[in-house]
Amino acid sequence: MNLKELVTGVSGDKQFLLGNEAAVRGVIEAGVSIAATYPGTPSSEIGNILSVLAKDANIYFEFSTNEKVAMEVAATAAASGLRSFTFMKHVGLNAAADSFMTTAYSGVNGGMVILSADDPSLFSSQNEQDTRNYAKLANMPILEPSNCQEVKDMVKYAFDLS
């Protein structure tokens, strides 16, 4: 698919997307202003796509120094009233845990969504981990899409929930 179609497509258009592409489309439809990440598989494609499309989608995007910095960039934007998005692999949430917990309890003024890409079968990571336990610990809602359509829809819904 032509990546530009993720920006120019009209809501309701049918497209054949991978899960990470569907997440990007959800971010665009949700009106995100700022997105930050530290790349790591299985979420790397989201950053690769956003780095190409961010300017056209009017999104400030950065590859941060690490996951903690990415979490803090997104949290600062959301505290300022902007919609922000950060995403990382499951091990990255370990690195960002302090900032995640602080943000969970201090709250945000704009919407903030955190996407943690787990690797339950150890296809591309150094360990298996279930990050749902972080959501429990922080008393944060967790959404678990089961297909690409749900990825896009739940990203948008997560901003409304936030």
mmCIF file of C-alpha atoms in Angstrom:
data_model
loop_
_atom_site.group_PDB
_atom_site.id
_atom_site.type_symbol
_atom_site.label_atom_id
_atom_site.label_comp_id
_atom_site.label_asym_id
_atom_site.label_seq_id
_atom_site.Cartn_x
_atom_site.Cartn_y
_atom_site.Cartn_z
ATOM 1 C CA MET A 1 0.000 0.000 0.000
ATOM 2 C CA ASN A 2 1.016 3.590 -0.523
ATOM 3 C CA LEU A 3 1.780 4.985 2.934
ATOM 4 C CA LYS A 4 0.419 8.408 1.987
ATOM 5 C CA GLU A 5 -3.029 6.790 1.841
ATOM 6 C CA LEU A 6 -2.863 6.412 5.623
ATOM 7 C CA VAL A 7 -2.961 10.216 5.828
ATOM 8 C CA THR A 8 -5.226 11.021 2.901
ATOM 9 C CA GLY A 9 -7.720 8.184 3.278
ATOM 10 C CA VAL A 10 -11.218 9.086 4.381
ATOM 11 C CA SER A 11 -12.568 7.555 7.581
ATOM 12 C CA GLY A 12 -14.547 4.482 6.559
ATOM 13 C CA ASP A 13 -12.369 3.654 3.532
ATOM 14 C CA LYS A 14 -11.357 0.001 3.442
ATOM 15 C CA GLN A 15 -7.633 -0.673 3.348
ATOM 16 C CA PHE A 16 -5.560 -3.798 3.799
ATOM 17 C CA LEU A 17 -3.220 -2.984 6.695
ATOM 18 C CA LEU A 18 -0.861 -4.692 9.075
ATOM 19 C CA GLY A 19 -1.517 -4.102 12.771
ATOM 20 C CA ASN A 20 1.200 -1.455 13.107
ATOM 21 C CA GLU A 21 -0.149 0.388 10.049
ATOM 22 C CA ALA A 22 -3.641 0.238 11.550
ATOM 23 C CA ALA A 23 -2.280 1.810 14.744
ATOM 24 C CA VAL A 24 -0.856 4.692 12.705
ATOM 25 C CA ARG A 25 -4.209 5.201 10.976
ATOM 26 C CA GLY A 26 -5.916 5.253 14.376
ATOM 27 C CA VAL A 27 -3.439 7.867 15.606
ATOM 28 C CA ILE A 28 -4.119 10.043 12.557
ATOM 29 C CA GLU A 29 -7.909 9.714 12.874
ATOM 30 C CA ALA A 30 -7.676 10.520 16.603
ATOM 31 C CA GLY A 31 -5.979 13.860 15.898
ATOM 32 C CA VAL A 32 -2.738 13.199 17.748
ATOM 33 C CA SER A 33 -0.369 16.169 17.985
ATOM 34 C CA ILE A 34 2.769 14.494 19.347
ATOM 35 C CA ALA A 35 4.171 10.965 19.078
ATOM 36 C CA ALA A 36 7.434 9.686 20.536
ATOM 37 C CA THR A 37 9.166 6.325 20.700
ATOM 38 C CA TYR A 38 12.393 4.457 21.058
ATOM 39 C CA PRO A 39 12.390 1.827 18.313
ATOM 40 C CA GLY A 40 12.118 -1.839 19.180
ATOM 41 C CA THR A 41 10.518 -4.789 17.462
ATOM 42 C CA PRO A 42 7.607 -5.618 17.348
ATOM 43 C CA SER A 43 6.560 -1.934 17.400
ATOM 44 C CA SER A 44 9.323 -0.524 15.162
ATOM 45 C CA GLU A 45 7.135 -0.240 12.060
ATOM 46 C CA ILE A 46 4.886 2.297 13.792
ATOM 47 C CA GLY A 47 7.830 4.662 14.198
ATOM 48 C CA ASN A 48 9.143 3.994 10.715
ATOM 49 C CA ILE A 49 5.752 4.867 9.234
ATOM 50 C CA LEU A 50 5.153 7.906 11.450
ATOM 51 C CA SER A 51 8.606 9.282 10.662
ATOM 52 C CA VAL A 52 7.589 9.377 6.989
ATOM 53 C CA LEU A 53 4.010 10.613 7.463
ATOM 54 C CA ALA A 54 4.226 12.905 10.494
ATOM 55 C CA LYS A 55 4.694 16.168 8.621
ATOM 56 C CA ASP A 56 1.763 15.490 6.270
ATOM 57 C CA ALA A 57 -0.388 14.404 9.231
ATOM 58 C CA ASN A 58 0.578 17.511 11.257
ATOM 59 C CA ILE A 59 2.142 15.386 14.010
ATOM 60 C CA TYR A 60 5.370 16.196 15.819
ATOM 61 C CA PHE A 61 7.241 12.879 15.868
ATOM 62 C CA GLU A 62 10.524 11.953 17.479
ATOM 63 C CA PHE A 63 12.716 8.949 17.982
ATOM 64 C CA SER A 64 13.651 9.562 21.603
ATOM 65 C CA THR A 65 16.880 8.685 23.403
ATOM 66 C CA ASN A 66 15.109 5.827 25.204
ATOM 67 C CA GLU A 67 11.615 4.695 26.208
ATOM 68 C CA LYS A 68 11.608 6.734 29.425
ATOM 69 C CA VAL A 69 12.256 9.910 27.463
ATOM 70 C CA ALA A 70 9.551 8.973 24.942
ATOM 71 C CA MET A 71 7.074 8.451 27.802
ATOM 72 C CA GLU A 72 8.006 11.815 29.305
ATOM 73 C CA VAL A 73 7.684 13.643 25.975
ATOM 74 C CA ALA A 74 4.191 12.209 25.532
ATOM 75 C CA ALA A 75 3.225 12.862 29.163
ATOM 76 C CA THR A 76 4.390 16.476 28.991
ATOM 77 C CA ALA A 77 2.397 17.066 25.818
ATOM 78 C CA ALA A 78 -0.700 15.472 27.347
ATOM 79 C CA ALA A 79 -0.281 17.477 30.557
ATOM 80 C CA SER A 80 -0.260 20.574 28.338
ATOM 81 C CA GLY A 81 -3.594 19.602 26.788
ATOM 82 C CA LEU A 82 -2.386 17.956 23.569
ATOM 83 C CA ARG A 83 -3.194 14.455 22.390
ATOM 84 C CA SER A 84 -0.041 12.371 22.558
ATOM 85 C CA PHE A 85 0.985 8.848 21.675
ATOM 86 C CA THR A 86 3.947 6.796 22.774
ATOM 87 C CA PHE A 87 4.709 3.229 21.861
ATOM 88 C CA MET A 88 7.372 0.712 22.665
ATOM 89 C CA LYS A 89 8.074 -2.967 22.957
ATOM 90 C CA HIS A 90 7.291 -4.708 26.215
ATOM 91 C CA VAL A 91 10.858 -4.436 27.541
ATOM 92 C CA GLY A 92 10.729 -0.703 26.833
ATOM 93 C CA LEU A 93 7.869 -0.332 29.275
ATOM 94 C CA ASN A 94 10.248 -1.631 31.938
ATOM 95 C CA ALA A 95 12.617 1.239 31.116
ATOM 96 C CA ALA A 96 9.737 3.733 31.206
ATOM 97 C CA ALA A 97 8.019 2.277 34.291
ATOM 98 C CA ASP A 98 8.806 5.160 36.653
ATOM 99 C CA SER A 99 7.471 7.766 34.232
ATOM 100 C CA PHE A 100 4.485 5.551 33.395
ATOM 101 C CA MET A 101 3.470 5.171 37.046
ATOM 102 C CA THR A 102 3.909 8.882 37.758
ATOM 103 C CA THR A 103 1.818 9.837 34.733
ATOM 104 C CA ALA A 104 -0.871 7.318 35.664
ATOM 105 C CA TYR A 105 -1.352 8.916 39.054
ATOM 106 C CA SER A 106 -0.838 12.572 38.141
ATOM 107 C CA GLY A 107 -3.156 12.417 35.120
ATOM 108 C CA VAL A 108 -3.239 14.385 31.885
ATOM 109 C CA ASN A 109 -5.243 17.275 30.439
ATOM 110 C CA GLY A 110 -5.150 16.040 26.852
ATOM 111 C CA GLY A 111 -5.476 12.443 25.740
ATOM 112 C CA MET A 112 -2.486 10.141 26.053
ATOM 113 C CA VAL A 113 -2.251 6.602 24.726
ATOM 114 C CA ILE A 114 0.563 4.157 25.391
ATOM 115 C CA LEU A 115 0.935 1.192 23.075
ATOM 116 C CA SER A 116 3.053 -1.643 24.438
ATOM 117 C CA ALA A 117 3.845 -4.302 21.851
ATOM 118 C CA ASP A 118 4.306 -7.587 23.661
ATOM 119 C CA ASP A 119 6.073 -10.566 22.143
ATOM 120 C CA PRO A 120 4.413 -13.541 23.873
ATOM 121 C CA SER A 121 6.055 -16.188 21.707
ATOM 122 C CA LEU A 122 9.535 -14.680 21.811
ATOM 123 C CA PHE A 123 9.744 -14.137 18.037
ATOM 124 C CA SER A 124 11.857 -10.984 18.085
ATOM 125 C CA SER A 125 12.729 -10.114 21.676
ATOM 126 C CA GLN A 126 15.093 -11.154 24.401
ATOM 127 C CA ASN A 127 12.339 -12.322 26.774
ATOM 128 C CA GLU A 128 8.641 -12.968 27.164
ATOM 129 C CA GLN A 129 6.679 -10.559 29.314
ATOM 130 C CA ASP A 130 3.049 -9.756 30.011
ATOM 131 C CA THR A 131 2.776 -5.980 30.333
ATOM 132 C CA ARG A 132 -0.882 -6.174 31.335
ATOM 133 C CA ASN A 133 0.414 -6.370 34.897
ATOM 134 C CA TYR A 134 1.663 -2.791 34.601
ATOM 135 C CA ALA A 135 -1.869 -1.646 33.793
ATOM 136 C CA LYS A 136 -3.184 -3.442 36.868
ATOM 137 C CA LEU A 137 -0.474 -1.947 39.067
ATOM 138 C CA ALA A 138 -1.156 1.588 37.787
ATOM 139 C CA ASN A 139 -4.944 1.147 37.844
ATOM 140 C CA MET A 140 -5.005 2.007 34.149
ATOM 141 C CA PRO A 141 -7.405 0.637 31.546
ATOM 142 C CA ILE A 142 -6.026 -1.775 28.991
ATOM 143 C CA LEU A 143 -7.429 -2.502 25.552
ATOM 144 C CA GLU A 144 -6.533 -5.730 23.760
ATOM 145 C CA PRO A 145 -7.380 -5.721 20.042
ATOM 146 C CA SER A 146 -7.702 -9.067 18.316
ATOM 147 C CA ASN A 147 -7.474 -7.905 14.694
ATOM 148 C CA CYS A 148 -6.287 -4.937 12.634
ATOM 149 C CA GLN A 149 -9.688 -3.245 12.515
ATOM 150 C CA GLU A 150 -9.834 -3.354 16.293
ATOM 151 C CA VAL A 151 -6.308 -1.911 16.504
ATOM 152 C CA LYS A 152 -7.375 1.200 14.582
ATOM 153 C CA ASP A 153 -10.703 1.508 16.364
ATOM 154 C CA MET A 154 -9.259 0.941 19.828
ATOM 155 C CA VAL A 155 -6.481 3.477 19.336
ATOM 156 C CA LYS A 156 -9.150 6.076 18.565
ATOM 157 C CA TYR A 157 -11.339 4.901 21.453
ATOM 158 C CA ALA A 158 -8.386 4.965 23.843
ATOM 159 C CA PHE A 159 -8.023 8.702 23.268
ATOM 160 C CA ASP A 160 -11.684 9.238 24.091
ATOM 161 C CA LEU A 161 -11.222 7.098 27.196
ATOM 162 C CA SER A 162 -8.129 9.053 28.216
#
